Amino acid sequence: MITDKRPTTHITPPKPRSFTSLMRGAERTIILLTIGILFYIAVFTTAAFFKYNSYLMGFDLAVHEQVIWNTAHGRIAETSAFANTNSYFGIDMIPFELLLAPIYALWPSTYTMLFLKTVTIGLGAIPVYLIVRDRWQSVWAGLVFAALLLLYLPVQYTNLYEFQIRAFATTFLLWAFYALERRQFRAFLIWSLLALGCRSDVGLVLIGMGLYALYDERQRVFAWVRQPTTVRVSSPVFAFGLMPMVLGLGWFVLALEVLVPLFRDPNQPSLYLAVIYNQFGDSTGEIIRTVLTRPDYVLHYVFFSEQGPERIRYLLGMFLPFAFLLLLQPRMLLITLPIFGLNLLSNTPHIHADIQKHYQTLIVPFMVIGSAYGLHWLLGRLRAGARCHQIALGGLVVLALASNAGVFRVVIGDRGYVSPFLSLLTRDIDHAKIAAIDDLLAQVPPDAALTTSNKIGPYAAQRERIFFFPGNVIYPKEKIIQGDYLLLDHDNIPQDIRAQLNGSEYTLEVGEGLQATYRRLAVEQEVSLWRKVE
């Protein structure tokens, strides 16, 4: 049993308050926190359902629902659309997603998935409140930063970006960090394992958390270096420092180098090597070697290439809502560096280095908590009084609201720097096309293999075989002729292909000797349904 308490010499709380006044304030803030979380869940559940019903989501939602639907029917993690694998484990290890299958089996609906994600994100405000309350010795500071989490644009965009299992890791990591700060080993281990079950790259975050804890325990580390027999295995040095580092690194390497290759064509490289980081090498070792030995090339690629401005805008979008306060906490910043690195090194910054996408979810916990710690440290250094604390917290709330209102677009640019909820309110919805898609989709047998375009995919995912039209490097075009039916939104496919859909038959060629002919069954509102000619 771990009983050691973390050193508290670095914490400089404000003047002590009476227990009665503290409890009175805590009661009010807990009520406000509960109302805020319920309000967030209600608003963003409604927004997610509205976006889904308006055919504004894409194929990622279809992929993850198919995985969960197949798992609920006994076909563990099966998926049909990817290149070189028929299992999502051939893309990445996501065992936690499989744990959602029993819940989904009880309520087999896309709404179940969207609701679970929103609830989990909303509940992430609780550990933020607890962590900041303990550091600041202020329930109101805890409440403010809990609100700032839910007002943070990367959180909101992740919430409304289809379905991504990384979103669950945000809340799990926040609880893991709370347990780490309180030196609660069992809770820390449980939350860490849940987070690791969301994606392999969570392992990199856990390494950073271990380093963070080692610095806190540096006196014990130095004592151990001088006299190794003085530190026991039950010591926080091992439990919160070395253990998460070994666990995180072990999971990351095991997942990507051993487990994922077991579920994909051994003659084909992984998605990461083949598509995202191939500019640095053809293997994991070569990529790491390039990053470590050619920093000039890497920095030029990231910041001074044609896509450099896009990456700089991304960093501004991440840091500006919290006034760059994370930079005042180097240890917390260190935890985020591997994920920032993965996003910035990607050759698709419009996907990875973009606050609208879910790749920021593993950064979010430490951006929020690190900013809270940074502001607390700064106010302590300035010997600021209670009035300054209130002004500083109020200033962050103003920044968050300005970010949601789109004020930062003047500085950063138009892409995504406004609340996605507000964006939804101004979207034009084509109700006639939605009715046409619903009508045509009802004509496709539920056990038939379907090839469909991006926006329609999420509404046809409860089937064993679904394929993405017209295909790309992730969803290979060679697979699309396996569909018994084609259901195509003409406005959602390339112009050159659209021109071929005017006749009663369409011959789909996907490679040398690979083709299939489809006969048109119906067309409504620029949406057409085709059946394969045997």
PDB file of C-alpha atoms in Angstrom, residues 157-294:
ATOM      1  CA  TYR A 157     -14.514  20.363 -31.848  1.00  0.00           C
ATOM      2  CA  THR A 158     -13.545  16.899 -30.640  1.00  0.00           C
ATOM      3  CA  ASN A 159     -16.998  16.538 -29.122  1.00  0.00           C
ATOM      4  CA  LEU A 160     -18.694  17.278 -32.446  1.00  0.00           C
ATOM      5  CA  TYR A 161     -16.138  15.581 -34.696  1.00  0.00           C
ATOM      6  CA  GLU A 162     -17.943  12.325 -35.397  1.00  0.00           C
ATOM      7  CA  PHE A 163     -16.805   9.625 -32.932  1.00  0.00           C
ATOM      8  CA  GLN A 164     -13.230   9.367 -31.689  1.00  0.00           C
ATOM      9  CA  ILE A 165     -12.103   7.108 -28.867  1.00  0.00           C
ATOM     10  CA  ARG A 166      -9.293   9.551 -27.993  1.00  0.00           C
ATOM     11  CA  ALA A 167     -11.967  11.823 -26.543  1.00  0.00           C
ATOM     12  CA  PHE A 168     -12.430   9.370 -23.673  1.00  0.00           C
ATOM     13  CA  ALA A 169      -8.687   9.475 -22.950  1.00  0.00           C
ATOM     14  CA  THR A 170      -8.911  13.186 -22.107  1.00  0.00           C
ATOM     15  CA  THR A 171     -11.070  12.520 -19.057  1.00  0.00           C
ATOM     16  CA  PHE A 172      -9.185   9.360 -18.079  1.00  0.00           C
ATOM     17  CA  LEU A 173      -5.870  11.241 -18.121  1.00  0.00           C
ATOM     18  CA  LEU A 174      -7.319  14.030 -15.998  1.00  0.00           C
ATOM     19  CA  TRP A 175      -8.410  11.502 -13.372  1.00  0.00           C
ATOM     20  CA  ALA A 176      -5.033   9.762 -13.610  1.00  0.00           C
ATOM     21  CA  PHE A 177      -3.266  13.064 -12.997  1.00  0.00           C
ATOM     22  CA  TYR A 178      -5.518  13.805 -10.018  1.00  0.00           C
ATOM     23  CA  ALA A 179      -4.618  10.411  -8.548  1.00  0.00           C
ATOM     24  CA  LEU A 180      -0.936  11.052  -9.256  1.00  0.00           C
ATOM     25  CA  GLU A 181      -1.008  14.397  -7.455  1.00  0.00           C
ATOM     26  CA  ARG A 182      -2.669  12.771  -4.439  1.00  0.00           C
ATOM     27  CA  ARG A 183      -0.383   9.722  -4.650  1.00  0.00           C
ATOM     28  CA  GLN A 184      -3.299   7.272  -4.921  1.00  0.00           C
ATOM     29  CA  PHE A 185      -1.620   4.375  -6.663  1.00  0.00           C
ATOM     30  CA  ARG A 186      -4.582   2.097  -7.384  1.00  0.00           C
ATOM     31  CA  ALA A 187      -6.676   4.902  -8.834  1.00  0.00           C
ATOM     32  CA  PHE A 188      -3.701   6.140 -10.854  1.00  0.00           C
ATOM     33  CA  LEU A 189      -3.110   2.676 -12.292  1.00  0.00           C
ATOM     34  CA  ILE A 190      -6.769   2.108 -13.181  1.00  0.00           C
ATOM     35  CA  TRP A 191      -7.211   5.466 -14.924  1.00  0.00           C
ATOM     36  CA  SER A 192      -3.871   5.068 -16.706  1.00  0.00           C
ATOM     37  CA  LEU A 193      -4.853   1.637 -18.040  1.00  0.00           C
ATOM     38  CA  LEU A 194      -8.201   2.975 -19.246  1.00  0.00           C
ATOM     39  CA  ALA A 195      -6.411   5.810 -21.041  1.00  0.00           C
ATOM     40  CA  LEU A 196      -3.893   3.423 -22.607  1.00  0.00           C
ATOM     41  CA  GLY A 197      -6.813   1.402 -23.933  1.00  0.00           C
ATOM     42  CA  CYS A 198      -7.887   4.360 -26.072  1.00  0.00           C
ATOM     43  CA  ARG A 199      -4.816   4.597 -28.358  1.00  0.00           C
ATOM     44  CA  SER A 200      -1.176   3.571 -28.444  1.00  0.00           C
ATOM     45  CA  ASP A 201       0.113   7.170 -28.349  1.00  0.00           C
ATOM     46  CA  VAL A 202      -1.298   7.572 -24.830  1.00  0.00           C
ATOM     47  CA  GLY A 203       1.815   5.649 -23.820  1.00  0.00           C
ATOM     48  CA  LEU A 204       3.932   8.675 -24.736  1.00  0.00           C
ATOM     49  CA  VAL A 205       1.825  10.844 -22.434  1.00  0.00           C
ATOM     50  CA  LEU A 206       2.252   8.380 -19.589  1.00  0.00           C
ATOM     51  CA  ILE A 207       6.030   8.581 -19.990  1.00  0.00           C
ATOM     52  CA  GLY A 208       5.794  12.351 -19.509  1.00  0.00           C
ATOM     53  CA  MET A 209       3.634  11.930 -16.426  1.00  0.00           C
ATOM     54  CA  GLY A 210       6.256   9.599 -14.973  1.00  0.00           C
ATOM     55  CA  LEU A 211       8.973  12.183 -15.562  1.00  0.00           C
ATOM     56  CA  TYR A 212       6.754  14.806 -13.930  1.00  0.00           C
ATOM     57  CA  ALA A 213       6.426  12.627 -10.826  1.00  0.00           C
ATOM     58  CA  LEU A 214      10.146  11.832 -10.742  1.00  0.00           C
ATOM     59  CA  TYR A 215      10.918  15.532 -10.496  1.00  0.00           C
ATOM     60  CA  ASP A 216       8.551  15.816  -7.529  1.00  0.00           C
ATOM     61  CA  GLU A 217      10.341  12.884  -5.919  1.00  0.00           C
ATOM     62  CA  ARG A 218      13.812  14.120  -6.856  1.00  0.00           C
ATOM     63  CA  GLN A 219      15.062  14.058  -3.265  1.00  0.00           C
ATOM     64  CA  ARG A 220      14.267  10.350  -3.044  1.00  0.00           C
ATOM     65  CA  VAL A 221      15.818   9.820  -6.488  1.00  0.00           C
ATOM     66  CA  PHE A 222      19.053  11.521  -5.409  1.00  0.00           C
ATOM     67  CA  ALA A 223      19.071   9.472  -2.207  1.00  0.00           C
ATOM     68  CA  TRP A 224      18.619   6.305  -4.244  1.00  0.00           C
ATOM     69  CA  VAL A 225      21.484   7.258  -6.564  1.00  0.00           C
ATOM     70  CA  ARG A 226      23.744   7.752  -3.549  1.00  0.00           C
ATOM     71  CA  GLN A 227      22.532   4.601  -1.811  1.00  0.00           C
ATOM     72  CA  PRO A 228      20.336   2.297  -3.983  1.00  0.00           C
ATOM     73  CA  THR A 229      19.165   0.219  -1.021  1.00  0.00           C
ATOM     74  CA  THR A 230      17.311   3.180   0.502  1.00  0.00           C
ATOM     75  CA  VAL A 231      14.408   3.107  -1.989  1.00  0.00           C
ATOM     76  CA  ARG A 232      11.777   0.390  -1.858  1.00  0.00           C
ATOM     77  CA  VAL A 233       9.675  -0.895  -4.733  1.00  0.00           C
ATOM     78  CA  SER A 234       6.601   0.566  -2.991  1.00  0.00           C
ATOM     79  CA  SER A 235       8.161   4.037  -3.057  1.00  0.00           C
ATOM     80  CA  PRO A 236       6.491   6.799  -5.108  1.00  0.00           C
ATOM     81  CA  VAL A 237       9.698   6.874  -7.177  1.00  0.00           C
ATOM     82  CA  PHE A 238       8.681   3.519  -8.620  1.00  0.00           C
ATOM     83  CA  ALA A 239       4.898   3.714  -8.314  1.00  0.00           C
ATOM     84  CA  PHE A 240       4.410   7.136  -9.905  1.00  0.00           C
ATOM     85  CA  GLY A 241       7.714   7.714 -11.695  1.00  0.00           C
ATOM     86  CA  LEU A 242       9.299   4.606 -13.134  1.00  0.00           C
ATOM     87  CA  MET A 243       6.155   2.481 -13.417  1.00  0.00           C
ATOM     88  CA  PRO A 244       4.205   4.817 -15.744  1.00  0.00           C
ATOM     89  CA  MET A 245       7.337   5.378 -17.826  1.00  0.00           C
ATOM     90  CA  VAL A 246       7.891   1.641 -18.292  1.00  0.00           C
ATOM     91  CA  LEU A 247       4.177   0.999 -18.791  1.00  0.00           C
ATOM     92  CA  GLY A 248       3.796   3.822 -21.310  1.00  0.00           C
ATOM     93  CA  LEU A 249       6.886   2.986 -23.346  1.00  0.00           C
ATOM     94  CA  GLY A 250       6.118  -0.725 -23.210  1.00  0.00           C
ATOM     95  CA  TRP A 251       2.556  -0.228 -24.455  1.00  0.00           C
ATOM     96  CA  PHE A 252       3.610   2.143 -27.240  1.00  0.00           C
ATOM     97  CA  VAL A 253       6.289  -0.220 -28.569  1.00  0.00           C
ATOM     98  CA  LEU A 254       4.234  -3.387 -28.038  1.00  0.00           C
ATOM     99  CA  ALA A 255       1.205  -1.913 -29.793  1.00  0.00           C
ATOM    100  CA  LEU A 256       2.928  -0.484 -32.859  1.00  0.00           C
ATOM    101  CA  GLU A 257       5.758  -2.971 -33.342  1.00  0.00           C
ATOM    102  CA  VAL A 258       4.126  -6.243 -32.256  1.00  0.00           C
ATOM    103  CA  LEU A 259       0.338  -6.202 -31.899  1.00  0.00           C
ATOM    104  CA  VAL A 260      -0.729  -3.995 -34.828  1.00  0.00           C
ATOM    105  CA  PRO A 261       1.447  -5.937 -37.339  1.00  0.00           C
ATOM    106  CA  LEU A 262      -0.296  -9.155 -36.229  1.00  0.00           C
ATOM    107  CA  PHE A 263      -3.582  -7.818 -37.595  1.00  0.00           C
ATOM    108  CA  ARG A 264      -2.434  -6.462 -40.958  1.00  0.00           C
ATOM    109  CA  ASP A 265      -0.669  -7.619 -44.110  1.00  0.00           C
ATOM    110  CA  PRO A 266       2.932  -8.203 -42.962  1.00  0.00           C
ATOM    111  CA  ASN A 267       4.224  -7.123 -46.369  1.00  0.00           C
ATOM    112  CA  GLN A 268       2.675  -3.661 -46.078  1.00  0.00           C
ATOM    113  CA  PRO A 269       3.849  -0.775 -43.859  1.00  0.00           C
ATOM    114  CA  SER A 270       1.619   0.714 -41.201  1.00  0.00           C
ATOM    115  CA  LEU A 271      -0.576   3.714 -41.902  1.00  0.00           C
ATOM    116  CA  TYR A 272       1.814   5.973 -39.979  1.00  0.00           C
ATOM    117  CA  LEU A 273       4.869   4.906 -41.955  1.00  0.00           C
ATOM    118  CA  ALA A 274       3.205   4.733 -45.354  1.00  0.00           C
ATOM    119  CA  VAL A 275       1.243   7.967 -45.214  1.00  0.00           C
ATOM    120  CA  ILE A 276       1.915  10.369 -42.355  1.00  0.00           C
ATOM    121  CA  TYR A 277       5.657  10.374 -41.578  1.00  0.00           C
ATOM    122  CA  ASN A 278       7.252   8.846 -44.675  1.00  0.00           C
ATOM    123  CA  GLN A 279       9.073  12.121 -45.388  1.00  0.00           C
ATOM    124  CA  PHE A 280      11.426  11.237 -42.518  1.00  0.00           C
ATOM    125  CA  GLY A 281      12.074   7.593 -43.362  1.00  0.00           C
ATOM    126  CA  ASP A 282      10.647   4.206 -44.248  1.00  0.00           C
ATOM    127  CA  SER A 283      10.817   2.623 -40.790  1.00  0.00           C
ATOM    128  CA  THR A 284      10.235   3.641 -37.187  1.00  0.00           C
ATOM    129  CA  GLY A 285      13.971   3.570 -36.477  1.00  0.00           C
ATOM    130  CA  GLU A 286      14.805   5.668 -39.521  1.00  0.00           C
ATOM    131  CA  ILE A 287      12.164   8.259 -38.631  1.00  0.00           C
ATOM    132  CA  ILE A 288      13.473   8.572 -35.063  1.00  0.00           C
ATOM    133  CA  ARG A 289      17.041   8.801 -36.345  1.00  0.00           C
ATOM    134  CA  THR A 290      16.135  11.595 -38.764  1.00  0.00           C
ATOM    135  CA  VAL A 291      14.340  13.585 -36.064  1.00  0.00           C
ATOM    136  CA  LEU A 292      17.265  13.254 -33.633  1.00  0.00           C
ATOM    137  CA  THR A 293      20.190  13.729 -36.023  1.00  0.00           C
ATOM    138  CA  ARG A 294      18.809  16.287 -38.492  1.00  0.00           C
TER     139      ARG A 294
END
